[in-house]
Coordinates of C-alpha atoms and ligand atoms in Angstrom, one line a residue:
X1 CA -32.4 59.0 -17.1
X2 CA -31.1 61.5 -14.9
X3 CA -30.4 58.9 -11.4
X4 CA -29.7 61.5 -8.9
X5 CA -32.8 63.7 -9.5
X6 CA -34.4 60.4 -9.4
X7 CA -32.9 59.5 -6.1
X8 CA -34.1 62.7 -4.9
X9 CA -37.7 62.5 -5.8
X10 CA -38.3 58.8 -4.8
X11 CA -36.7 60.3 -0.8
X12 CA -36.6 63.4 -0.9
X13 CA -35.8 63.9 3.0
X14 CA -32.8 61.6 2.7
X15 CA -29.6 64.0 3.2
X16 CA -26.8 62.0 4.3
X17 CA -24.5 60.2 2.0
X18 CA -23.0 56.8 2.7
X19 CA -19.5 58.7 3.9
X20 CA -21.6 60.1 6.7
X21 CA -22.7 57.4 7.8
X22 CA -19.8 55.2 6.8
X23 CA -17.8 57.6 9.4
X24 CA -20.5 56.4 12.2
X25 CA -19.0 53.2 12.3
X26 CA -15.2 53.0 12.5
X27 CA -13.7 49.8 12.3
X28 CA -13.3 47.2 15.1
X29 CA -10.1 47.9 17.1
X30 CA -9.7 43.9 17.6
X31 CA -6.6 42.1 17.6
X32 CA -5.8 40.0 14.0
X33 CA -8.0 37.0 14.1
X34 CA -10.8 38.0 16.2
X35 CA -13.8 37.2 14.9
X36 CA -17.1 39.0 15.5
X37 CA -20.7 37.8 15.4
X38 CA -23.9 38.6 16.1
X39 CA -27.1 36.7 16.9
X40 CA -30.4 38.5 14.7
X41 CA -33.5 37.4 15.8
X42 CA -37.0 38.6 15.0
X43 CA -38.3 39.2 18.2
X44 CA -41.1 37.0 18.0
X45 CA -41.5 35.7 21.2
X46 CA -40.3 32.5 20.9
X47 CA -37.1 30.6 20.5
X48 CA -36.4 27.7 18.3
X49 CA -33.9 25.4 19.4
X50 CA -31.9 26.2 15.9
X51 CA -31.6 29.9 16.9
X52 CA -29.5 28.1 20.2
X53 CA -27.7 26.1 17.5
X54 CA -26.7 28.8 16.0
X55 CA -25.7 31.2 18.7
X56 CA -23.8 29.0 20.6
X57 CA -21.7 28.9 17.1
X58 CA -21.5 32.5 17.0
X59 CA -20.4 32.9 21.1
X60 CA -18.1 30.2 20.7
X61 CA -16.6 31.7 17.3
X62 CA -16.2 35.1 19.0
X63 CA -15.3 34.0 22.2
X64 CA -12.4 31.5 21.4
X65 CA -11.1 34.2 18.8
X66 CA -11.0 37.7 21.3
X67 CA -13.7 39.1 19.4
X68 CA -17.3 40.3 20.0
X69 CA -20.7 38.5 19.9
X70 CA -23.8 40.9 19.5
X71 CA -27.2 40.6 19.2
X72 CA -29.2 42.7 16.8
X73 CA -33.0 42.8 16.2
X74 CA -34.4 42.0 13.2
X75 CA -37.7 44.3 13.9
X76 CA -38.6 45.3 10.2
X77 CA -42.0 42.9 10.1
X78 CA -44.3 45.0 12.7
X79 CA -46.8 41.8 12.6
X80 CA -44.0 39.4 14.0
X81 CA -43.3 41.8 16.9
X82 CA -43.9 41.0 20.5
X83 CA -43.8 43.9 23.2
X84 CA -41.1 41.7 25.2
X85 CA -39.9 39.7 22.2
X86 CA -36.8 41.1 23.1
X87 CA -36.3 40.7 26.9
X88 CA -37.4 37.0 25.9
X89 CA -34.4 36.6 24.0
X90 CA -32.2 38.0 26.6
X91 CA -33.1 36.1 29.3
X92 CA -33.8 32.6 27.3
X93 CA -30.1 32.8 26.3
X94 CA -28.8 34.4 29.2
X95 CA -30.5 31.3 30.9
X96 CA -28.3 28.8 28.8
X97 CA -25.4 30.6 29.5
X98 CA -25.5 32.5 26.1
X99 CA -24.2 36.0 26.9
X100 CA -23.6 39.0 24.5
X101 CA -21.2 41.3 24.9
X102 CA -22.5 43.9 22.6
X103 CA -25.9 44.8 21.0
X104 CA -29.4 45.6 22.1
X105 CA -30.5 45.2 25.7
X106 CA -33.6 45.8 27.3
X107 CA -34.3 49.5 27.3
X108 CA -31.5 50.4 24.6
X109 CA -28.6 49.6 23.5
X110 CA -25.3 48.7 24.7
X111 CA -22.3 49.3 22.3
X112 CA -21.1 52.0 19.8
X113 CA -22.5 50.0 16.1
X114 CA -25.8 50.9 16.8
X115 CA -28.7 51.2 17.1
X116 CA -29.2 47.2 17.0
X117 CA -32.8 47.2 16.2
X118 CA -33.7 47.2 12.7
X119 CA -36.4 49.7 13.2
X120 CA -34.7 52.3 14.9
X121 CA -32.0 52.2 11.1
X122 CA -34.4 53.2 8.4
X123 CA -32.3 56.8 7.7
X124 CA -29.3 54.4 7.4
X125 CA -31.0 52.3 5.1
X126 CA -32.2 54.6 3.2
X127 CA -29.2 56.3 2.5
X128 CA -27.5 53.3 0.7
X129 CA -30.5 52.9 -1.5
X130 CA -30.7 56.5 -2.5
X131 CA -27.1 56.0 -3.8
X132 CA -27.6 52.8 -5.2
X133 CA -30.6 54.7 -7.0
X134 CA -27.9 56.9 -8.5
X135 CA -25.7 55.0 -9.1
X136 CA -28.7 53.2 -11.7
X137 CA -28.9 50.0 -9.3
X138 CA -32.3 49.8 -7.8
X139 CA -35.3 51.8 -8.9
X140 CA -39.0 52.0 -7.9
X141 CA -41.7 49.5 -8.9
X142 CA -45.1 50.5 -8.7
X143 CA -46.8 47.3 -9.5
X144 CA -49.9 46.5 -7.8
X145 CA -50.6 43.3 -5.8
X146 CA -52.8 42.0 -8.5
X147 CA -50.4 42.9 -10.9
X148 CA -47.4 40.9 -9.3
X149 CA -50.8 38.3 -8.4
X150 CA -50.9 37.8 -12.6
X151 CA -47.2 37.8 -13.5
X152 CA -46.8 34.9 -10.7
X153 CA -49.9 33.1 -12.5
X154 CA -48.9 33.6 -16.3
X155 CA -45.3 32.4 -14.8
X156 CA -47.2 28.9 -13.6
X157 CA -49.1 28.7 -16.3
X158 CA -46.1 28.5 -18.9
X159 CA -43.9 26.6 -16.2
X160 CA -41.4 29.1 -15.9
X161 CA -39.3 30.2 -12.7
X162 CA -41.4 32.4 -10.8
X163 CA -39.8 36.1 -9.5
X164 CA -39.4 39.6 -11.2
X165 CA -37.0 39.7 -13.6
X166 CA -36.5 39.7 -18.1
X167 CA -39.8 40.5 -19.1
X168 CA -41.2 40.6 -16.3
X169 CA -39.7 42.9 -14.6
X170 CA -42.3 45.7 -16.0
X171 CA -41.0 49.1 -14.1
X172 CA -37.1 48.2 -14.9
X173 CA -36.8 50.1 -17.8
X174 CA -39.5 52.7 -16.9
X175 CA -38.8 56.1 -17.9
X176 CA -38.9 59.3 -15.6
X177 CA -42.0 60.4 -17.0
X178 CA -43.8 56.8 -15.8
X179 CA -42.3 57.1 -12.7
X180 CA -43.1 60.5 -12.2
X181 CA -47.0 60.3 -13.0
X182 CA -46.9 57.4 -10.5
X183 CA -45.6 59.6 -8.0
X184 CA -48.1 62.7 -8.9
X185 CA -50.6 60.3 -7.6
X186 CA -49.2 59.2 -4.6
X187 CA -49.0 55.3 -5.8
X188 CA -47.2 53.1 -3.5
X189 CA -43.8 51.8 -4.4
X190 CA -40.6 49.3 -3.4
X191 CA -37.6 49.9 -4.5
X192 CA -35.8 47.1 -6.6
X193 CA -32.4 45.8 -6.5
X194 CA -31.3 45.9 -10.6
X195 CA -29.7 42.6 -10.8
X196 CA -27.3 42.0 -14.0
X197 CA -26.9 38.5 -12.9
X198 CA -27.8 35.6 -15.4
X199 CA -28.7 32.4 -14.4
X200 CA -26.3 30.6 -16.6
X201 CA -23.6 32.2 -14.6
X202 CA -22.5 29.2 -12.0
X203 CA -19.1 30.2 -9.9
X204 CA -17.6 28.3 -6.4
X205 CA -18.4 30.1 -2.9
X206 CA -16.9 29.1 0.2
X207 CA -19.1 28.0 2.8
X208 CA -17.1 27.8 6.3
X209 CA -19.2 25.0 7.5
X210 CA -20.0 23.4 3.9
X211 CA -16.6 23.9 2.3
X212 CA -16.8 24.5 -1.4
X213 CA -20.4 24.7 -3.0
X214 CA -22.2 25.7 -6.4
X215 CA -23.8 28.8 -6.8
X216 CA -26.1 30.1 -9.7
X217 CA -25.8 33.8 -10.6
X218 CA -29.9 35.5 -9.1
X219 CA -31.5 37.2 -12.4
X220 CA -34.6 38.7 -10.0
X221 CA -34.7 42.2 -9.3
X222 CA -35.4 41.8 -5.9
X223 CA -37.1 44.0 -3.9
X224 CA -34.5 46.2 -1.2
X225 CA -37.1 48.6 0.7
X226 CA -40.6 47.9 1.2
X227 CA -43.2 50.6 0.3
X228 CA -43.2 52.2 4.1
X229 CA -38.7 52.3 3.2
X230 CA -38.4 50.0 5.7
X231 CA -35.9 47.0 4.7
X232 CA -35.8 43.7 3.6
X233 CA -34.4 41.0 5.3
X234 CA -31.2 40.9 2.4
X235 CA -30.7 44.6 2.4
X236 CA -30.9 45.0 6.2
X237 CA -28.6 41.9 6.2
X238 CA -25.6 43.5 4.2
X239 CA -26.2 47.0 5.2
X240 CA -26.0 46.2 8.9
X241 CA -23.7 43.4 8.9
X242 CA -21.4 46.0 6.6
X243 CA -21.3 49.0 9.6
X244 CA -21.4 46.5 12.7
X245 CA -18.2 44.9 11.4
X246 CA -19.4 41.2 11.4
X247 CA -16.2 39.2 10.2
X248 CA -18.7 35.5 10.0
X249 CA -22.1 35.8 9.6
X250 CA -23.8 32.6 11.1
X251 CA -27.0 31.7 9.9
X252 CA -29.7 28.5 8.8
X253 CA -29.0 26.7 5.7
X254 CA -32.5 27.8 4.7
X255 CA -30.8 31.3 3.4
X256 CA -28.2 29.4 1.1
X257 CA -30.9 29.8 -1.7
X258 CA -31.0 33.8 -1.1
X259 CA -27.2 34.1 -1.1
X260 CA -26.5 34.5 -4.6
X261 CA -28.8 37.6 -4.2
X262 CA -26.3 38.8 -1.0
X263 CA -23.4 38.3 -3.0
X264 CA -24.6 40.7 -5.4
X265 CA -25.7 43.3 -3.3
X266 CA -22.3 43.5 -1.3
X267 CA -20.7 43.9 -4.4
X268 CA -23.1 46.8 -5.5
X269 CA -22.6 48.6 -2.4
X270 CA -18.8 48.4 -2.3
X271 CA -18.8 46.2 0.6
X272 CA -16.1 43.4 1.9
X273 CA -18.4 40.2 2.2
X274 CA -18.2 38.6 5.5
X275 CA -17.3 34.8 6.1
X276 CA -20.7 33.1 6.1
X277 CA -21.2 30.0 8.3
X278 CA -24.4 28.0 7.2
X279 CA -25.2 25.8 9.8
X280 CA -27.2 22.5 9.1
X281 CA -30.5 21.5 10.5
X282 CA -31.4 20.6 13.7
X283 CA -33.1 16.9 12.9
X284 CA -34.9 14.3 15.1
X285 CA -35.8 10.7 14.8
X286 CA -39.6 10.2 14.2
X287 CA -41.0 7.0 13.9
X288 CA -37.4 5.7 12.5
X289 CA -37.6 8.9 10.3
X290 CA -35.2 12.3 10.2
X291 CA -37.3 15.4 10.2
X292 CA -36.8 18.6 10.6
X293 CA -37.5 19.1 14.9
X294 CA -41.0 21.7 15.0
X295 CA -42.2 24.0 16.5
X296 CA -45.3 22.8 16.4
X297 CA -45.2 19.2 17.5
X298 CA -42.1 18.6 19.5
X299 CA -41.7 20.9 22.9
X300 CA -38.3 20.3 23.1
X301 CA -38.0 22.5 20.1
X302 CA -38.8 26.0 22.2
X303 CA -36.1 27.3 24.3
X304 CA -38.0 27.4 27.0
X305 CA -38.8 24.0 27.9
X306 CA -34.8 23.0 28.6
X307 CA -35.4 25.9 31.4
X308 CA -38.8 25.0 32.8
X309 CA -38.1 21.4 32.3
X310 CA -35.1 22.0 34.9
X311 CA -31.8 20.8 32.7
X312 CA -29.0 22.3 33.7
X313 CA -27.3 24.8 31.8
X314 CA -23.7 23.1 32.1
X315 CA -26.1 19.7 30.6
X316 CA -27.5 21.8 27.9
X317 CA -24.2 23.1 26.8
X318 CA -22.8 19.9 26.8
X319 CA -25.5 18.4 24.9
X320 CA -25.1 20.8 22.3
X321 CA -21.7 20.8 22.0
X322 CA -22.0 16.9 21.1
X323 CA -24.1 18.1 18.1
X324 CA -21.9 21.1 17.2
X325 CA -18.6 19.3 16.7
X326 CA -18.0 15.6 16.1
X327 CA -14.8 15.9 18.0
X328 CA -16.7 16.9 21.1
X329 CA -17.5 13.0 23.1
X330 CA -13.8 12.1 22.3
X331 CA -12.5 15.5 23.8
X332 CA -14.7 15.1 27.0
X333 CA -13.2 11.4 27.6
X334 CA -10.2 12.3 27.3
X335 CA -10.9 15.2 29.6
X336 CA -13.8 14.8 31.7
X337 CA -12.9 17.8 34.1
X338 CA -11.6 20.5 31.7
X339 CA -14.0 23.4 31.4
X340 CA -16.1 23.6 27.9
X341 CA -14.4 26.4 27.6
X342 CA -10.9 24.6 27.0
X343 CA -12.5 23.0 23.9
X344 CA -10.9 23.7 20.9
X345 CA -14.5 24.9 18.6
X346 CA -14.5 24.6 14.9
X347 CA -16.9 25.3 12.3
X348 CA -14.8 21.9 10.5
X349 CA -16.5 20.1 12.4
X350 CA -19.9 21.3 12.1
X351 CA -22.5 18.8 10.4
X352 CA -23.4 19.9 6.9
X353 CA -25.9 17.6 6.6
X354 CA -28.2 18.1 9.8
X355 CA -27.3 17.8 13.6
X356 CA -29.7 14.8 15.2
X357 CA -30.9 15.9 18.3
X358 CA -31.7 13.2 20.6
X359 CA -33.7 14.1 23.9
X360 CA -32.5 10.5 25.6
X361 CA -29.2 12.0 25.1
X362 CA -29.5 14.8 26.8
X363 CA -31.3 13.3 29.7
X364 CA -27.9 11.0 30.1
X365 CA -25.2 14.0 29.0
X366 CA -27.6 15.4 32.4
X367 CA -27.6 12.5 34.7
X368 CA -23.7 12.7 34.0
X369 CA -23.6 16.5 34.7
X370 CA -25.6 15.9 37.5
X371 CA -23.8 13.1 39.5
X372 CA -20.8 15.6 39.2
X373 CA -21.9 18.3 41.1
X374 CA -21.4 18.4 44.6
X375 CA -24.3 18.6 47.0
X376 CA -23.9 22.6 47.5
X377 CA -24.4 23.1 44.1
X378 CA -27.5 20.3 43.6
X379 CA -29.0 22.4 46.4
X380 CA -28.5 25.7 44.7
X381 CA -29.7 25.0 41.0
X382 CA -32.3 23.1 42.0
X383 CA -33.6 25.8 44.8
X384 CA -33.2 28.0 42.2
X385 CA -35.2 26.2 39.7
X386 CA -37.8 25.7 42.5
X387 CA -38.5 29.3 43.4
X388 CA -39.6 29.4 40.0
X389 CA -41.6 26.6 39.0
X390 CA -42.4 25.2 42.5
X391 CA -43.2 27.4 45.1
X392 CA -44.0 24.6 47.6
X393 CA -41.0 22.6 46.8
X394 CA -38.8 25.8 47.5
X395 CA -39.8 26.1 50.8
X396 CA -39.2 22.3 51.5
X397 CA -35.7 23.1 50.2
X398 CA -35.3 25.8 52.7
X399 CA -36.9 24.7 56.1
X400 CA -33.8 23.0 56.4
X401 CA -30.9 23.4 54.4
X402 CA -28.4 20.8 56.0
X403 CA -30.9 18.1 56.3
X404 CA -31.5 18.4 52.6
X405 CA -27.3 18.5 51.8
X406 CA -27.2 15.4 53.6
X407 CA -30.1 13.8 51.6
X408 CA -28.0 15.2 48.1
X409 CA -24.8 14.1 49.6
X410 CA -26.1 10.4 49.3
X411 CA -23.6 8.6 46.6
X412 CA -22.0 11.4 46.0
X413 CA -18.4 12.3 45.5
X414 CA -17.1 9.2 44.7
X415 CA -15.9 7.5 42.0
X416 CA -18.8 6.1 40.7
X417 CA -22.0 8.8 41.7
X418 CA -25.1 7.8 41.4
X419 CA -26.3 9.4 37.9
X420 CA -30.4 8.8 38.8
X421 CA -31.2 12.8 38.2
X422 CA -31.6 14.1 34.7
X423 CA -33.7 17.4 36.0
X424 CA -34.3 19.5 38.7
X425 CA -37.8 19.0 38.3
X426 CA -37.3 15.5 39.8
X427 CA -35.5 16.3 42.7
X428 CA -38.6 16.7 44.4
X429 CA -39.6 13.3 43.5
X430 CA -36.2 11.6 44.3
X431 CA -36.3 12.8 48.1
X432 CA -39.8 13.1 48.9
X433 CA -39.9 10.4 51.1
X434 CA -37.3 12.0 53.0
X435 CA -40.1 14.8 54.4
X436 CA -43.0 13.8 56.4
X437 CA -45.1 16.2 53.9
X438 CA -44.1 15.2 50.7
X439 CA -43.5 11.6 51.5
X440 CA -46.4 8.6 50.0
X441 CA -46.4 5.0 49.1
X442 CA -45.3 4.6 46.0
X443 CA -44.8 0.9 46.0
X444 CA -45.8 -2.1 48.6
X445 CA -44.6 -5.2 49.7
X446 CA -45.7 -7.8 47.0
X447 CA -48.4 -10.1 48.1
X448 CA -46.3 -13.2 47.3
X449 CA -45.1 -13.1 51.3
X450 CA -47.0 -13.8 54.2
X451 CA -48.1 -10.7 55.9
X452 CA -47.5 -12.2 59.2
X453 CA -44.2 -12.6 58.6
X454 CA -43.6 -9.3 57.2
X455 CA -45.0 -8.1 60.7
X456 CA -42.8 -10.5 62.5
X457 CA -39.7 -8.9 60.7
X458 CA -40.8 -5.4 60.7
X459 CA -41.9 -5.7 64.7
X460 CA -38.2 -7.7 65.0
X461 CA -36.8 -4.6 63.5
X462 CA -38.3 -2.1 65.5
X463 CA -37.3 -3.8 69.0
X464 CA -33.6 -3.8 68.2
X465 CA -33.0 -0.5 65.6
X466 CA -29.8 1.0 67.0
X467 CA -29.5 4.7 64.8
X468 CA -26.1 4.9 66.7
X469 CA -25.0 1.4 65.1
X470 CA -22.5 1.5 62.1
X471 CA -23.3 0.4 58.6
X472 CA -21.8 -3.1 59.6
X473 CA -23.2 -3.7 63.0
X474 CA -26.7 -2.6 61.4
X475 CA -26.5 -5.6 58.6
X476 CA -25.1 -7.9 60.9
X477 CA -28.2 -7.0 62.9
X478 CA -30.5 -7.1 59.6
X479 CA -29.0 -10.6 58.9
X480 CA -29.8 -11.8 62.2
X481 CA -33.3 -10.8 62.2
X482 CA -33.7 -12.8 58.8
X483 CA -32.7 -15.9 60.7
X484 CA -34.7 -16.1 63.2
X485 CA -37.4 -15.5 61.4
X486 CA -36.5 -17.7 58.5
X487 CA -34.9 -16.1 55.9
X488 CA -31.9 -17.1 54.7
X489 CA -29.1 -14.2 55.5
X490 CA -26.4 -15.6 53.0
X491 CA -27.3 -15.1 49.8
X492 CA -25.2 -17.6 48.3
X493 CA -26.6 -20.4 50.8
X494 CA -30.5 -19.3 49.9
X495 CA -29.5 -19.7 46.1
X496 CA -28.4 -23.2 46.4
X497 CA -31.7 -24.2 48.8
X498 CA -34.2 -21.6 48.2
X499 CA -37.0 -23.7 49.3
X500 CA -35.6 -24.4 53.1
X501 CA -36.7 -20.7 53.4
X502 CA -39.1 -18.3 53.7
X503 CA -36.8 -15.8 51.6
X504 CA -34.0 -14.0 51.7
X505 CA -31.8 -11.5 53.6
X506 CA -32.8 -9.5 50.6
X507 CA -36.0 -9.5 51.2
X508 CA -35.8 -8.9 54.5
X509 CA -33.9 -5.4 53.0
X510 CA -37.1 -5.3 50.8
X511 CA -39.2 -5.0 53.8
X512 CA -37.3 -2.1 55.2
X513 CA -37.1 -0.1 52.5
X514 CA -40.3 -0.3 51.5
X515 CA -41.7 0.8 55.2
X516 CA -39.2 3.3 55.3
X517 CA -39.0 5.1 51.7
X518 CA -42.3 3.5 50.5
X519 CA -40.3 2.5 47.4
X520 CA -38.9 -0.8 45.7
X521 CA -35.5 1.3 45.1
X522 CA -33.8 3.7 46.9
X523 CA -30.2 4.7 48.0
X524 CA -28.2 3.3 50.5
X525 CA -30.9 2.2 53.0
X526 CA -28.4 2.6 55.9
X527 CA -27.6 6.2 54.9
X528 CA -31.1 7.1 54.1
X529 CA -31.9 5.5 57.9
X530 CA -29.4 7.9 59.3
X531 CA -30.3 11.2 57.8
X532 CA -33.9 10.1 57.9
X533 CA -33.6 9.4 61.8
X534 CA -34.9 6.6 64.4
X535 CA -37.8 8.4 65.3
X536 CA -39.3 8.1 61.1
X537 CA -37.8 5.5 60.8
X538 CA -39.3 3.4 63.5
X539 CA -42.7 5.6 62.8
X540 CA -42.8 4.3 59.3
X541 CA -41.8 0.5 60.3
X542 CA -44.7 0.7 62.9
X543 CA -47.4 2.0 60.1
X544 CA -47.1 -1.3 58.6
X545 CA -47.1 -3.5 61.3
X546 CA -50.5 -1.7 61.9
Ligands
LIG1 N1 -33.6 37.4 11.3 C1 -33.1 36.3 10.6 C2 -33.7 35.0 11.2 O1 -34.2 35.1 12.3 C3 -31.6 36.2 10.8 C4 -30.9 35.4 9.9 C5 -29.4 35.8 10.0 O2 -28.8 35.5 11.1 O3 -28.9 36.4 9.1 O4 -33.8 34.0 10.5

């Protein structure tokens, strides 16, 4: 078989040669070490809490290392195209603090080992499978659907592996004349990788996250370009990864099974392989039960919902950093101020079993966050968060930006902060009753005391409130006010006698809060009296009284 007039007939309008293109892509000037990256997504639309998994791993590889992170589209399958698949990819990650620093941006490309979508490379691809056409590794198969349809079924029927290879590979050993009368009629074809692999061939391959594993030798002629030339995923994945210079190539443990295959084809191509990294499964507790976290039952598994749900990015790094590296908690006691950054990343400690992701977690990694943030910055995220998912709630935010600092400020700064917010979406609820127009009843004074004595406290309370008191002289005045009405103001001497009283000081506090906030709990209720001023405050007390 002649191979280079057969390269030439299967694409005819294919000129360059791999040196042309090969001098396209120069290496990386990057200093020894530096590792380089890239996220791939198909733009799809959507986001899968494994594709953060696994970019965070690339960022932090490329970051920590002074190399490059990119992100490259993975376009080839029209059907799974969206028209702003990727903008949504952009601005998801860019959301959780996931920035690239090379690669395909909205309306182009930024970077000079492009283009970075897969659809804009077919030339390029097409130029490595004309030579490996002449070099007698890949040539075209013309089988029919129904054809590959029977193969698959006489493969079932006798048990055997299914695929296209030995015997059944039919057009592997096809002559020119075959092919040619195939062409004269215009038949469809893909072009197929000629594997020499056997499957009895088993040989060691180093995983960076799994160590040392097993891998059997692929017999199946797989197929390289798809009848419209476009790429498969594989070729795609070694071409590009080849002239973009990735040194690790990150990716779901799913692909494992496919990398015997990408072994072979970097070697037929005359490429260095890359480092891969094959990162474990992102799992969740069902009913006692691992599984695999979906996309179809649990909305924590789309990007999106850590954004509209209001975590903060610093929470959701955090988080993830817990489930990327074992080593993490114990770093972060030891230093609970350090910047994530200072964090020493490995893939060593990566699971190679599957990360369990834990939303209860999260929510407390959060509150943690949270309660170390000053005031300022509470404001800011959760305005921020506001203009976008709660238009109303914004403008709350902004009538008055000092009164709501003082309401954040409450138990803050400290050495114990309060940790009660996990979202920005519940600021809103935690000081709503701090504005006339937000504020309701949540709870009311249980029915167990008298309501004329609740009136005699409350009316008690609202004859001598003094907002210029201090936080002493105002208890002193709330104890008083529980003696003369009857309730014991030490709590130690109402424990030993609780029936000489009507209560307690504590439930004189009760009282208060609950005509003030219109909750059972609340922060300090002296602070909250202060910012919330006499006027509401005495408003509220006299609502009750009636
Ligand atoms: N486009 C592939 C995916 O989304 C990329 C896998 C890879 O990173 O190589 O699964």
């Amino acid at each position: 078989m002649d191979n280079n007039f057969l390269a030439d007939i299967l694409y005819p309008n294919i000129k360059t040669l791999p040196a042309d293109i090969e001098a396209r892509y120069p290496a990386r000037n990057l200093q020894e070490g530096a590792k380089v990256t890239r996220f791939a997504p198909s733009p799809t639309g959507f986001l899968h809490i494994g594709n953060l998994y696994g970019a965070f791993t690339d960022e932090r590889l490329a970051h920590t290392s002074g190399g490059v992170f990119y992100l490259r589209i993975e376009d080839t399958d029209a059907k799974r195209t969206v028209p702003n698949g990727i903008a949504i990819i952009i601005e998801t990650l860019g959301k959780l603090g996931v920035k690239f620093d090379e690669g395909a941006v909205i309306d182009g490309d930024n970077g000079a080992y492009g283009p970075y979508r897969q659809s804009e490379r077919a030339e390029i691809y097409q130029t490595y499978a004309k030579q490996l056409i002449r070099e007698g590794k890949a040539y075209p198969c013309f089988c029919t659907e129904e054809e590959l349809a029977s193969i698959r079924e006489q493969q079932e029927s006798q048990k055997l592996t299914p695929g296209y290879y030995g015997e059944f590979a039919v057009w592997r050993d096809a002559s020119l004349e075959q092919i040619q009368a195939k062409l004269a009629e215009n038949a469809p074809f893909v072009l197929r990788f000629r594997s020499e692999g056997s499957i009895a061939n088993k040989m060691k391959f180093r995983d960076e996250i799994k160590g040392e594993i097993d891998v059997t030798e692929n017999d199946v002629d797989h197929v390289i370009l798809k009848s419209d030339g476009i790429p498969t995923y594989h070729f795609a994945h070694a071409v590009d990864d080849h002239l973009m210079g990735t040194t690790h190539v990150i990716r779901d443990e799913s692909w494992l099974s496919t990398l015997p295959f990408h072994i072979q084809l970097f070697k037929a191509l005359g490429f260095k392989m890359p480092k891969y990294c094959h990162t474990a499964q992102v799992l969740k507790l069902d009913n006692g039960n691992k599984r695999k976290i979906s996309k179809r039952k649990d909305p924590e598994a789309a990007l999106t919902y850590y954004h509209s749900q209001g975590y903060p990015v610093a929470a959701v790094r955090e988080y993830l950093m817990t489930l990327l590296n074992s080593n993490f908690e114990e770093w972060r006691l030891a230093n609970p101020d350090a910047a994530i950054e200072d964090f020493k990343f490995t893939t060593k400690k990566m699971s190679v079993s599957g990360s369990l992701f834990d939303l209860d977690k999260l929510n407390d990694v959060s509150k943690n966050v949270i309660s170390r943030m000053t005031a300022n910055e509470v404001y800011d995220l959760t305005l921020a968060w506001a203009k976008e998912n709660d238009a109303d709630f914004a403008s709350v935010l902004e009538s008055d930006k000092d009164y709501a600092i003082r309401i954040l400020s409450i138990g803050r700064g400290g050495k114990k902060p309060r940790k009660d917010i996990a979202l920005w979406s519940e600021v809103k609820g935690y000081m709503s009753f701090f504005y006339d127009a937000l504020f309701n009843r949540e709870d009311s004074i249980p029915d167990k005391f008298n309501k004329e004595d609740i009136c005699a406290v409350l009316a008690n309370f609202k004859d001598t409130y003094n907002a210029n008191a201090d936080q002493s002289e105002w208890f002193n005045n709330v104890k008083a006010i529980a003696e003369s009405n009857g309730f014991c103001p030490d709590m130690k001497a109402y424990k030993a006698n609780p029936e000489l009283y009507k209560g307690s000081v504590a439930d004189v506090s009760m009282f208060l809060r609950i005509a003030v906030t219109g909750r059972m709990n609340s922060p300090d209720l002296y602070e909250v009296m202060q910012i919330l001023g006499a006027e509401r405050v005495l408003g509220r007390v006299a609502e009750i009284i009636g």
